[in-house]
PDB file of C-alpha atoms and ligand atoms in Angstrom:
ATOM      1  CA  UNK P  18      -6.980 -29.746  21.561  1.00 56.00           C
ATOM      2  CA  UNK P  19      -8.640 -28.944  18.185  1.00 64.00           C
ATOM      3  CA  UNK P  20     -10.211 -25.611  17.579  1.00 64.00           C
ATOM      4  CA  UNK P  21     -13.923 -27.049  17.852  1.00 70.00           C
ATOM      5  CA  UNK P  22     -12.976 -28.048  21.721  1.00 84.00           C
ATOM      6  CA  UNK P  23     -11.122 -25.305  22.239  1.00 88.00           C
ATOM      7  CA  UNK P  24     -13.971 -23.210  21.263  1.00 89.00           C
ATOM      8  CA  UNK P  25     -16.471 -25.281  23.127  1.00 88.00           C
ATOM      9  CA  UNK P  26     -14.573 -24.742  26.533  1.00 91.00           C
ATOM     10  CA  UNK P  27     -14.500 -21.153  26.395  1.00 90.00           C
ATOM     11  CA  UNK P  28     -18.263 -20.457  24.922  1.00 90.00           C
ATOM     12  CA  UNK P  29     -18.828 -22.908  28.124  1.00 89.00           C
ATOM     13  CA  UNK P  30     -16.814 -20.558  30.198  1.00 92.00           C
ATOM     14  CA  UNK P  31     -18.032 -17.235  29.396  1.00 90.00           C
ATOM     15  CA  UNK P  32     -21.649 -18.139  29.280  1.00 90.00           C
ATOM     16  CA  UNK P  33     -22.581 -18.671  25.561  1.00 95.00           C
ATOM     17  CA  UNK P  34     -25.062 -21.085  24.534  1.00 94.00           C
ATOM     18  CA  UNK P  35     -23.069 -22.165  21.732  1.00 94.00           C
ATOM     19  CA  UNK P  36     -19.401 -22.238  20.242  1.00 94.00           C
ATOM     20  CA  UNK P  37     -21.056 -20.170  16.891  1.00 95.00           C
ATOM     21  CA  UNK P  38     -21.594 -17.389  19.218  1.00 96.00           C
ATOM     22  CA  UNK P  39     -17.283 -17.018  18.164  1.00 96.00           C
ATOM     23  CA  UNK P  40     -18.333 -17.059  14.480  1.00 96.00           C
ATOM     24  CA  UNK P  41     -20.233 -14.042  14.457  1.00 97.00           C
ATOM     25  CA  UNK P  42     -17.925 -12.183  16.694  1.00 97.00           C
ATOM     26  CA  UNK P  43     -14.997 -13.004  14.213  1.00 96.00           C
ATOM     27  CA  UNK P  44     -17.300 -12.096  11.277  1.00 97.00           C
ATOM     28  CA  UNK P  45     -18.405  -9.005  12.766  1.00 98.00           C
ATOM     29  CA  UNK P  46     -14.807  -8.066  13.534  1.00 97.00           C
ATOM     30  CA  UNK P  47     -13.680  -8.313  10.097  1.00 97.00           C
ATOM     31  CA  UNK P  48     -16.265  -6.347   8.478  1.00 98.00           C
ATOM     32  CA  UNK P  49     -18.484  -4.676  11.178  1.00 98.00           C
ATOM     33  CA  UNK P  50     -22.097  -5.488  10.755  1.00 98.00           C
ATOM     34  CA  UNK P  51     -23.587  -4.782  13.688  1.00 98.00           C
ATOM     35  CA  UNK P  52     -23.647  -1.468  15.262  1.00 98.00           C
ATOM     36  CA  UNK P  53     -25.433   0.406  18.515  1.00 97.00           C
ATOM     37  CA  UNK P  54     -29.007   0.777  18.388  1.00 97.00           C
ATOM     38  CA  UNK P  55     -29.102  -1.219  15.172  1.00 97.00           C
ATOM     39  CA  UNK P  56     -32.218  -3.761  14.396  1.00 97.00           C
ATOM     40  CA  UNK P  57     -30.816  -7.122  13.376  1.00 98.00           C
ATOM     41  CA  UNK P  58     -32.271 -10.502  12.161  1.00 98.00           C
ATOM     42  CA  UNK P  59     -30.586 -13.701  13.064  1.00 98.00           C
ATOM     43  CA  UNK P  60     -32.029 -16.728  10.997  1.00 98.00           C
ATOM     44  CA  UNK P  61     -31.717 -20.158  11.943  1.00 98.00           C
ATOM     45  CA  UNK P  62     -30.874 -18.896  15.649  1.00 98.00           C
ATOM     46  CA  UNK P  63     -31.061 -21.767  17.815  1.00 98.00           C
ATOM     47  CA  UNK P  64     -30.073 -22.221  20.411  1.00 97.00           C
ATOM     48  CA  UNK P  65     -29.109 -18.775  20.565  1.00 97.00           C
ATOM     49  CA  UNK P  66     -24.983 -18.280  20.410  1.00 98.00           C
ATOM     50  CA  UNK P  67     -25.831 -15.295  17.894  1.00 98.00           C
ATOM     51  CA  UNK P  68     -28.481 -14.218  19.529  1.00 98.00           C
ATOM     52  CA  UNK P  69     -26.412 -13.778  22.579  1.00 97.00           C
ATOM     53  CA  UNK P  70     -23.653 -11.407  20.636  1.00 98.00           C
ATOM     54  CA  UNK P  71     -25.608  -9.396  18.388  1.00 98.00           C
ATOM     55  CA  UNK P  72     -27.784  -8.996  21.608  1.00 97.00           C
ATOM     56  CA  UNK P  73     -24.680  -7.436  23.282  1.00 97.00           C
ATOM     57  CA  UNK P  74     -23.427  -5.247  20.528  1.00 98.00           C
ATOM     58  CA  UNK P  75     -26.951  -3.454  19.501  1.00 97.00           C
ATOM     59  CA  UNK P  76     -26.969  -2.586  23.061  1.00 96.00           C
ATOM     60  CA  UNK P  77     -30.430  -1.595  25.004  1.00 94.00           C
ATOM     61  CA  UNK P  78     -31.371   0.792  22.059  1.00 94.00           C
ATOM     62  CA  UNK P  79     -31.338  -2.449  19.702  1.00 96.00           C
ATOM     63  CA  UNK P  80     -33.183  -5.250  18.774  1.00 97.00           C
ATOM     64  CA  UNK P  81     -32.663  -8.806  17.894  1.00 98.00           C
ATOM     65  CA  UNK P  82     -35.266 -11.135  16.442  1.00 98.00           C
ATOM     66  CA  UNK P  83     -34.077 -14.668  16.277  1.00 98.00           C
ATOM     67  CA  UNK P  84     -35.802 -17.535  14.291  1.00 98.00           C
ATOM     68  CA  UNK P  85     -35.479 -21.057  14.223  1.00 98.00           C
ATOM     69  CA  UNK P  86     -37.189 -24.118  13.832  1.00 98.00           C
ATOM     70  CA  UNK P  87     -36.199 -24.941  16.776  1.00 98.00           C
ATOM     71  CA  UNK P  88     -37.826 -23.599  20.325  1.00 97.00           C
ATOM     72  CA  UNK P  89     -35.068 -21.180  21.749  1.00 96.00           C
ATOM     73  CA  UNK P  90     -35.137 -20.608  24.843  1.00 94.00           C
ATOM     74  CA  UNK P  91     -35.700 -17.346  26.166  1.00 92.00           C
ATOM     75  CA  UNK P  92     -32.639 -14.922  26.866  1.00 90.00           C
ATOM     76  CA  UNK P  93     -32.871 -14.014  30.279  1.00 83.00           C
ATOM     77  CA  UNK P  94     -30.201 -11.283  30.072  1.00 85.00           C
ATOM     78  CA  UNK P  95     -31.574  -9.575  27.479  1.00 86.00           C
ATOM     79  CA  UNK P  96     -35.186  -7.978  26.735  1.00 89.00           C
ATOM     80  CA  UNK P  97     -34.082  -6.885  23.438  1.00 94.00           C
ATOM     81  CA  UNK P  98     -34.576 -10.788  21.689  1.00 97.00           C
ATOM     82  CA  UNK P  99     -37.407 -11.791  20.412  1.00 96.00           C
ATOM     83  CA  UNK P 100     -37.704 -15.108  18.893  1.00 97.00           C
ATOM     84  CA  UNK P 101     -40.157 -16.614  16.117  1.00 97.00           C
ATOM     85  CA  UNK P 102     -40.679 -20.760  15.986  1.00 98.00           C
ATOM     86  CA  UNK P 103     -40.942 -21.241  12.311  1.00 98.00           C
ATOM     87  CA  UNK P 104     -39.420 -22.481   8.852  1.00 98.00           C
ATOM     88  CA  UNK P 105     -37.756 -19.974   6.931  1.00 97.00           C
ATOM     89  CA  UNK P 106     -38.400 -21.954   3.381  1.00 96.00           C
ATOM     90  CA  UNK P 107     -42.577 -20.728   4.648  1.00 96.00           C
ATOM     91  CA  UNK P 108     -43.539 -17.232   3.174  1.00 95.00           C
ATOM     92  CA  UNK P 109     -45.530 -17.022   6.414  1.00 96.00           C
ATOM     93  CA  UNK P 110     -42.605 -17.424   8.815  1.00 97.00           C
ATOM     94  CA  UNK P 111     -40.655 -14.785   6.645  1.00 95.00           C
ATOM     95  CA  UNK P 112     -44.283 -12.829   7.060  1.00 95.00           C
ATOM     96  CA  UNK P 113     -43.924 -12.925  10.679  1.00 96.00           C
ATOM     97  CA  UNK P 114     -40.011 -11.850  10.408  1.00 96.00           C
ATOM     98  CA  UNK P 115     -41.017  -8.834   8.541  1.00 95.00           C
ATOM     99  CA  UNK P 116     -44.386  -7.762  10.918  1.00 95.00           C
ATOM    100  CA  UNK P 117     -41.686  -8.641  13.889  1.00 95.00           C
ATOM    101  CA  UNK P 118     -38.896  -6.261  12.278  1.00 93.00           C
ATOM    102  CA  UNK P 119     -41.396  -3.474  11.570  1.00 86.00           C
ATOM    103  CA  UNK P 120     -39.417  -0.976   9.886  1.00 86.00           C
ATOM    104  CA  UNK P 121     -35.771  -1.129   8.904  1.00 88.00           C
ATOM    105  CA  UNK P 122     -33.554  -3.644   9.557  1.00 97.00           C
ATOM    106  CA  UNK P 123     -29.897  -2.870   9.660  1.00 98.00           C
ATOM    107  CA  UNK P 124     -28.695  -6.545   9.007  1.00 98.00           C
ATOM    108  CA  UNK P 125     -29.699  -9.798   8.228  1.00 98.00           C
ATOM    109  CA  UNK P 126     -27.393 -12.373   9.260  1.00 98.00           C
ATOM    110  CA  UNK P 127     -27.914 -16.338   9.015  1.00 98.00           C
ATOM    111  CA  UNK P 128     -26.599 -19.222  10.009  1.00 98.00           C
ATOM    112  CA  UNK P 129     -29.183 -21.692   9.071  1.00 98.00           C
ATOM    113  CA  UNK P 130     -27.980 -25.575   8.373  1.00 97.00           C
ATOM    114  CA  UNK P 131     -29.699 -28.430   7.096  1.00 96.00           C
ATOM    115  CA  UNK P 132     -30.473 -31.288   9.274  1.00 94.00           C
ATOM    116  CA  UNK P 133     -27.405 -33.950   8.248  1.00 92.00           C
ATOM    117  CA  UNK P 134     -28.014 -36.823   6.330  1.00 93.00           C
ATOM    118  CA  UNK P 135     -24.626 -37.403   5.543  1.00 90.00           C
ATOM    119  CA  UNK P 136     -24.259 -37.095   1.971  1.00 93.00           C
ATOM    120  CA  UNK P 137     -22.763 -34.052   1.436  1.00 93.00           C
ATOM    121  CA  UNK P 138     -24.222 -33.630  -2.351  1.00 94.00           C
ATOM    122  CA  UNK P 139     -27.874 -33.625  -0.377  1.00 95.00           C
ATOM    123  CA  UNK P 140     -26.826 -31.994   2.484  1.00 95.00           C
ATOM    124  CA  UNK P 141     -25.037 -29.181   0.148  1.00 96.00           C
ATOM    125  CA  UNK P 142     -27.980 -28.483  -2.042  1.00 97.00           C
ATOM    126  CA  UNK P 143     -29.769 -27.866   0.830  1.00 97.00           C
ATOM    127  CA  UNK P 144     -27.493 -25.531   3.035  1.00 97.00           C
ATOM    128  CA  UNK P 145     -27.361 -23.712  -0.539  1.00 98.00           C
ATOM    129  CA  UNK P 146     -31.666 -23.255  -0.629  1.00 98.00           C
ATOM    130  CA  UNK P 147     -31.790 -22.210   2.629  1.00 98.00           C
ATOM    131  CA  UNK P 148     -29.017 -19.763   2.008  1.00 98.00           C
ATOM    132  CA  UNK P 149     -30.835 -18.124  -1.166  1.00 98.00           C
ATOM    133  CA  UNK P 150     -33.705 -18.052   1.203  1.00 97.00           C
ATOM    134  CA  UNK P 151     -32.097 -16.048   3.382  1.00 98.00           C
ATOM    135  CA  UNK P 152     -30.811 -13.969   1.107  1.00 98.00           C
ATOM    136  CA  UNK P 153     -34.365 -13.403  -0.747  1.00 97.00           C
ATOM    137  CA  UNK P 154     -35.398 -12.472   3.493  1.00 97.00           C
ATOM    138  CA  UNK P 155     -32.639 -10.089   3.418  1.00 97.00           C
ATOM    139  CA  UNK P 156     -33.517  -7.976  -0.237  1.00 97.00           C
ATOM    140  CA  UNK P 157     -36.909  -7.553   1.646  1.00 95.00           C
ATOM    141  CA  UNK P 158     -35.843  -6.469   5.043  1.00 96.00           C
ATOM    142  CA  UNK P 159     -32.764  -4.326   4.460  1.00 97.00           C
ATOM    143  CA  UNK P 160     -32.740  -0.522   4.405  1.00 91.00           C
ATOM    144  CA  UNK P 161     -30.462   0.705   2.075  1.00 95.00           C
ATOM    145  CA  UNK P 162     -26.610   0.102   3.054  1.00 96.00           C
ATOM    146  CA  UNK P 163     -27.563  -2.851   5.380  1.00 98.00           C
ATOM    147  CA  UNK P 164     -25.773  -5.554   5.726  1.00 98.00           C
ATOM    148  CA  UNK P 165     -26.012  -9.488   4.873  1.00 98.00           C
ATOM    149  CA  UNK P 166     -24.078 -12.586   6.329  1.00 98.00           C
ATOM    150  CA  UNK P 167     -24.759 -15.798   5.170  1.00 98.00           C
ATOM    151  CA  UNK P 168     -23.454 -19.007   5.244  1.00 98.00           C
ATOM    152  CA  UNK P 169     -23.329 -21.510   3.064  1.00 97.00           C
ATOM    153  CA  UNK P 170     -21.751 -25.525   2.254  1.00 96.00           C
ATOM    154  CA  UNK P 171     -19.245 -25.050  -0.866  1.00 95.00           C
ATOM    155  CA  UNK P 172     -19.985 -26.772  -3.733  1.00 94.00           C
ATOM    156  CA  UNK P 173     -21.714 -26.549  -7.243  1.00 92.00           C
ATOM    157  CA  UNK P 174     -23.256 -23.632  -7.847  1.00 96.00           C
ATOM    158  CA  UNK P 175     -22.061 -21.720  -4.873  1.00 97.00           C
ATOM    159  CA  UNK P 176     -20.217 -19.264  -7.502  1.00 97.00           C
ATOM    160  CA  UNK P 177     -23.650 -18.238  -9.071  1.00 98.00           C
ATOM    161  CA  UNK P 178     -24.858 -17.298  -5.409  1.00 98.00           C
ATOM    162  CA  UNK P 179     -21.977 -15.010  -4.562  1.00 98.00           C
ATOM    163  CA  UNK P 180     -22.342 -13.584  -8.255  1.00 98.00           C
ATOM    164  CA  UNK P 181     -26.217 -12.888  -7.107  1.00 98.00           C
ATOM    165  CA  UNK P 182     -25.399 -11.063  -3.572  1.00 98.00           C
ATOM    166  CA  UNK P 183     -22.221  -9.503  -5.400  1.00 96.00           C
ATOM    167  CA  UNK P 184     -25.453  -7.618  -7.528  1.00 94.00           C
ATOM    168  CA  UNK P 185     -27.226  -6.388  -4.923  1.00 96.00           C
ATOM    169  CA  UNK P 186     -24.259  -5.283  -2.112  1.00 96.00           C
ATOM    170  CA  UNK P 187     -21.613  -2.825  -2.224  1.00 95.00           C
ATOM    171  CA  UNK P 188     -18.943  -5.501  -2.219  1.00 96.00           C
ATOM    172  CA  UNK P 189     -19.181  -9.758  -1.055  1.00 98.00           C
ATOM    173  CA  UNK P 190     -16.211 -10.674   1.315  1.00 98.00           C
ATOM    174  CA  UNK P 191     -15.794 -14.518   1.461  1.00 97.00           C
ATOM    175  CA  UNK P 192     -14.639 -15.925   4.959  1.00 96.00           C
ATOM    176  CA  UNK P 193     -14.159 -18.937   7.064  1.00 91.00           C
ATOM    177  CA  UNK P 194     -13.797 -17.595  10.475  1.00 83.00           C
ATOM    178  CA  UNK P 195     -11.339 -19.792  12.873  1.00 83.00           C
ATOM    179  CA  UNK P 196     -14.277 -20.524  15.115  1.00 77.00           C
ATOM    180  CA  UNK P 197     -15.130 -22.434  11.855  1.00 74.00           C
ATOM    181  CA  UNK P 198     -12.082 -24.045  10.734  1.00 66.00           C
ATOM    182  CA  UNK P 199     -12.903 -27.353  11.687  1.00 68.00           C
ATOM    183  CA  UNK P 200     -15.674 -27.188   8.868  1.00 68.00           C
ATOM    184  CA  UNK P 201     -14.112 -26.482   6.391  1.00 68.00           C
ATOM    185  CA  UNK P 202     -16.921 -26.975   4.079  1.00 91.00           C
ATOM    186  CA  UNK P 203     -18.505 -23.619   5.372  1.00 94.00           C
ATOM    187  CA  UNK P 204     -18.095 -20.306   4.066  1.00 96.00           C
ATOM    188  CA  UNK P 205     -19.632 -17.204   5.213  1.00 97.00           C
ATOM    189  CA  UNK P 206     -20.196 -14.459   2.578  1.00 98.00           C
ATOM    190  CA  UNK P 207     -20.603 -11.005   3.889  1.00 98.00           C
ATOM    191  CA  UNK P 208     -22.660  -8.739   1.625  1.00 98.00           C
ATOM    192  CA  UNK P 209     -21.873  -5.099   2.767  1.00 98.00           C
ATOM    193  CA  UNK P 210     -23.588  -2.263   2.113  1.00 97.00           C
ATOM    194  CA  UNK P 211     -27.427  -2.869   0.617  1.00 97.00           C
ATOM    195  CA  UNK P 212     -27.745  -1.026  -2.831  1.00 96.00           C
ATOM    196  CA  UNK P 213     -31.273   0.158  -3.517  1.00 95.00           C
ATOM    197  CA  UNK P 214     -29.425   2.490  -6.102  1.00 95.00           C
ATOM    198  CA  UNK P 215     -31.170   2.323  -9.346  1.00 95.00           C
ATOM    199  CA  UNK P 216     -27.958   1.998 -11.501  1.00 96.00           C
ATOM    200  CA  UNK P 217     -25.328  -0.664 -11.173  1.00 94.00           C
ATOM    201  CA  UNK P 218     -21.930  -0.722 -12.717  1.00 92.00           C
ATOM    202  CA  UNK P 219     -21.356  -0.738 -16.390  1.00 95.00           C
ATOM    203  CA  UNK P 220     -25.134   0.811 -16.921  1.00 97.00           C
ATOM    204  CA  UNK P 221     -24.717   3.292 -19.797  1.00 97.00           C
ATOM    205  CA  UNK P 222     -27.141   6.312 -19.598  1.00 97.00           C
ATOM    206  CA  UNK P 223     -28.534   9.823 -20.317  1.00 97.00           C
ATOM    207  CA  UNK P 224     -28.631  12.206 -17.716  1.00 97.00           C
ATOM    208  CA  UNK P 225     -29.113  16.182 -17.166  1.00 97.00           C
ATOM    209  CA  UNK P 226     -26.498  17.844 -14.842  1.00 97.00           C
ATOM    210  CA  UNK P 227     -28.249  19.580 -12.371  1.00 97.00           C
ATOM    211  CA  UNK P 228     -25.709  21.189 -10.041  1.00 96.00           C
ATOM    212  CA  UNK P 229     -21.922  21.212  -9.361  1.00 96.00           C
ATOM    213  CA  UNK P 230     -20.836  18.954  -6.093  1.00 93.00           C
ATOM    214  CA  UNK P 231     -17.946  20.881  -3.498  1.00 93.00           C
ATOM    215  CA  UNK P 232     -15.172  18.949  -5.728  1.00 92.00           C
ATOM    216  CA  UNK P 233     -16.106  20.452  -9.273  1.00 94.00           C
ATOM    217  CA  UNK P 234     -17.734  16.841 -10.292  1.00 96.00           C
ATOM    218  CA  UNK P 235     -21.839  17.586 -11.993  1.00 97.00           C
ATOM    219  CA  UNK P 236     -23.862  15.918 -10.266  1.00 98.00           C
ATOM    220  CA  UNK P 237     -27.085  14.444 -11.762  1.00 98.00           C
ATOM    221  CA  UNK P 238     -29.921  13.010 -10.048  1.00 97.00           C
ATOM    222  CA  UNK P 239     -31.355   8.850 -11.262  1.00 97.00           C
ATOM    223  CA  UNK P 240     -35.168   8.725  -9.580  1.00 96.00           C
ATOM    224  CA  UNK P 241     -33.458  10.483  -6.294  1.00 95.00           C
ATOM    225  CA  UNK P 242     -30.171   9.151  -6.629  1.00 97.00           C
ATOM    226  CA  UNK P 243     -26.839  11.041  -6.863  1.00 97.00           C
ATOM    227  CA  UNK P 244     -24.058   9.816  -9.740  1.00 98.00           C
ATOM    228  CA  UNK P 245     -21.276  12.166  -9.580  1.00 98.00           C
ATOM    229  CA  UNK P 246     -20.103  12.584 -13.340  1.00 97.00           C
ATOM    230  CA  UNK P 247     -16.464  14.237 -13.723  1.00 96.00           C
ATOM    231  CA  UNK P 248     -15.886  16.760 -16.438  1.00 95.00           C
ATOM    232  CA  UNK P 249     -19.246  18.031 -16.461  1.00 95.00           C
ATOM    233  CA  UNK P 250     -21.635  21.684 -15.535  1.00 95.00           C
ATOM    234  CA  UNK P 251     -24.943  22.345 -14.776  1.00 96.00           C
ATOM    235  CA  UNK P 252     -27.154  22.081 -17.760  1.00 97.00           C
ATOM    236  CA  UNK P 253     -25.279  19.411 -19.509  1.00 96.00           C
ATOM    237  CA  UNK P 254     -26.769  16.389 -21.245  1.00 96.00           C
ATOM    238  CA  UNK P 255     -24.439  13.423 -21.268  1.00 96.00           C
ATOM    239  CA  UNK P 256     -24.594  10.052 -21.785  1.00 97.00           C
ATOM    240  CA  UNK P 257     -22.627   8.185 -19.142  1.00 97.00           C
ATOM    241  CA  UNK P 258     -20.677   4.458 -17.756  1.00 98.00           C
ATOM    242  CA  UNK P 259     -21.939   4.208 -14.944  1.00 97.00           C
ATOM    243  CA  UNK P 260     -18.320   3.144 -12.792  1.00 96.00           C
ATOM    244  CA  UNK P 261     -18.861   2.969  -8.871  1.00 95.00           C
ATOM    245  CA  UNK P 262     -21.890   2.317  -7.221  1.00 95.00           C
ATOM    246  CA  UNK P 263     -22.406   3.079  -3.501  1.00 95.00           C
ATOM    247  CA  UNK P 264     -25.700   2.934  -0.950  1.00 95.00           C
ATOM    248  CA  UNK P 265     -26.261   6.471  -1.555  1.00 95.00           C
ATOM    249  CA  UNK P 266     -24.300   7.920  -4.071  1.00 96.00           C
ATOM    250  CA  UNK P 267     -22.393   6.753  -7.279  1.00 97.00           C
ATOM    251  CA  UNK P 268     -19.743   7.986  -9.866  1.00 97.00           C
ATOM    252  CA  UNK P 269     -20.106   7.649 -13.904  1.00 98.00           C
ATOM    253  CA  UNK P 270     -17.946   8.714 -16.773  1.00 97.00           C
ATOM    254  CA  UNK P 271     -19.033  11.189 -20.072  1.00 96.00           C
ATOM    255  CA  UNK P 272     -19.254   9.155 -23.070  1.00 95.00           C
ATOM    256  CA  UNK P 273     -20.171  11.766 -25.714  1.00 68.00           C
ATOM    257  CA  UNK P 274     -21.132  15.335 -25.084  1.00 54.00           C
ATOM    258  CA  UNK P 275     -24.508  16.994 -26.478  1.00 50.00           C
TER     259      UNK P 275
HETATM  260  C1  SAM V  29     -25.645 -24.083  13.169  1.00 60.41           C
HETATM  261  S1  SAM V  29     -27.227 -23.916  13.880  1.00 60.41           S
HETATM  262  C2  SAM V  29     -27.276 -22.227  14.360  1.00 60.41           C
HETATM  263  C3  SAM V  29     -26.462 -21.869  15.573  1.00 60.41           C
HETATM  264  C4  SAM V  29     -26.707 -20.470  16.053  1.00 60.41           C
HETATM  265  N1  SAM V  29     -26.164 -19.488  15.117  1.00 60.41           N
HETATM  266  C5  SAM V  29     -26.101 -20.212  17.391  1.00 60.41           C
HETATM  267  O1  SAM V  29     -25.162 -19.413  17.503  1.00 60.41           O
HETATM  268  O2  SAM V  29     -26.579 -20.769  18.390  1.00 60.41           O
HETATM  269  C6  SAM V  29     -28.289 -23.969  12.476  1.00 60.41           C
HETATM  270  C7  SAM V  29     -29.762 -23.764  12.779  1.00 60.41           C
HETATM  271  O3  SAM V  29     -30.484 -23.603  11.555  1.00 60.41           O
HETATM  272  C8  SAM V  29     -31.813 -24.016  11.818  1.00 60.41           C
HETATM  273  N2  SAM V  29     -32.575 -24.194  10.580  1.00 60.41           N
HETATM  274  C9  SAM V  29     -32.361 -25.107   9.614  1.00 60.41           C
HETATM  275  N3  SAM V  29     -33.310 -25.014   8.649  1.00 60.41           N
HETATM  276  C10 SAM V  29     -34.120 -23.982   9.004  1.00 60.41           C
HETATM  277  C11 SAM V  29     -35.293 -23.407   8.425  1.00 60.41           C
HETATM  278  N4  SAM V  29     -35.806 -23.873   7.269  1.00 60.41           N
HETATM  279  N5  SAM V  29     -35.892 -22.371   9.061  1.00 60.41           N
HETATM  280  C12 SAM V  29     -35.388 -21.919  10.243  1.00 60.41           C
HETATM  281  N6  SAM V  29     -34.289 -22.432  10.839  1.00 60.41           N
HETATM  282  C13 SAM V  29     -33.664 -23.455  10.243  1.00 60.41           C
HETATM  283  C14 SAM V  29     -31.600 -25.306  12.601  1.00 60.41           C
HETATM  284  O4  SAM V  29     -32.776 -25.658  13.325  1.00 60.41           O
HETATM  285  C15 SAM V  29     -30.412 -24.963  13.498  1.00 60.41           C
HETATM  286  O5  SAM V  29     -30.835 -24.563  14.784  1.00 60.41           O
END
């Protein structure tokens, strides 16, 4: 039996809608991106495999809003799901997302595939735009340190994309989950942790040390945001590498002292 039936049997089984449904549970194993009580977005969502686990692991305190081109049917089990009808390439289907989310969204996830035509150059370019769309979707929605799954079709220019989440998330994990093995032409990226942070590695700048964090490192303060600089005390003007960059807090290393 190959993985795809095997997979097909048991989503049949245990009451999913769809063998994907093992995707996101594999995904969401390896790098945990959907917690309790969390809000989550699941784009192309049809006919609701996704919709069915994320539904399960925000609990009653979460939500889910699923969208698709496609009509999905409602989720009788859970009154957590809501779903939009709409194209996700359409600023006003990603208008409705965001009215639908209202407020903070703790992930973004998407599984969105072209239609098949059966070239895979076409088909490829494709899965690639609607994965940039997603991603563009997910810079609006997420708070910081939210988190981002996409998939996409490998191929040319597929580098450049990761290089583009890689700027905006904590860290990009590449995967192809064994509920996926049988395409192997899919990869799911995992951007973790959102960074609204206003400095990003490598940044050199000035700052004023305004006050000494528990572990003897100055701490200065970019528009609100904490870089830890070694080295330093209170009242110090350094310029600084910025080195590590986290959702709320980052380190940097003196250059010169004043
Ligand atoms: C692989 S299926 C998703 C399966 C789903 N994750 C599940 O577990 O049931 C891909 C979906 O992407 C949807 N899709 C493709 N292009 C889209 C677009 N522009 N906007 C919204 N959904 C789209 C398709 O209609 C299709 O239902």
């Amino acid at each position: 039996m190959t993985g795809r039936d095997h997979y097909y049997n048991k989503a049949k089984q245990e009451g999913y809608r769809s063998r994907a449904a093992y995707k996101l549970k594999q995904l969401d194993e390896l790098e945990n991106v959907i917690d309790r009580g969390d809000t989550v977005v699941d784009l192309g969502a049809a006919p609701g495999g996704w919709l069915q686990v994320a539904a399960e692991r925000v609990g009653p305190d979460g939500t889910v809003i699923g969208v698709d081109l496609q009509r999905i049917d409602d989720l009788a089990d859970h009154d957590n799901v809501e779903t939009i009808r709409g194209d996700m390439t359409e600023e006003r289907t990603r208008e409705r997302v965001v009215d639908a989310a209202d407020g903070t969204v703790d992930a973004v996830v998407s599984d969105m595939a072209p239609n098949m035509s059966g070239e895979y150059s076409l088909d490829q370019a494709r899965s690639l735009h609607l994965a940039r769309q997603a991603f563009e979707t997910a810079l609006e929605l997420l708070d910081t340190g939210g988190d981002f799954v996409v998939k996409v079709f490998e191929g040319p220019d597929v580098d450049d994309f990761r290089a583009d989440v890689e700027e905006e998330f904590q860290y990009v994990r590449a995967t192809n989950p064994n509920a996926s093995r049988d395409e192997s032409s899919e990869v799911y990226f995992i951007g973790k942790g959102r960074l609204t942070a206003p400095v990003r590695p490598g940044d050199e700048l000035e700052v004023e040390i305004e006050d000494v964090g528990n572990e003897g490192d100055g701490i200065a303060s970019v528009d609100g945001y904490r870089l830890f600089v070694p080295a330093t005390e209170e009242g110090d003007v350094v310029t600084v590498r910025v080195d590590d960059v986290k959702p709320n807090f980052g380190f940097a290393q003196p250059l010169e002292r004043e």
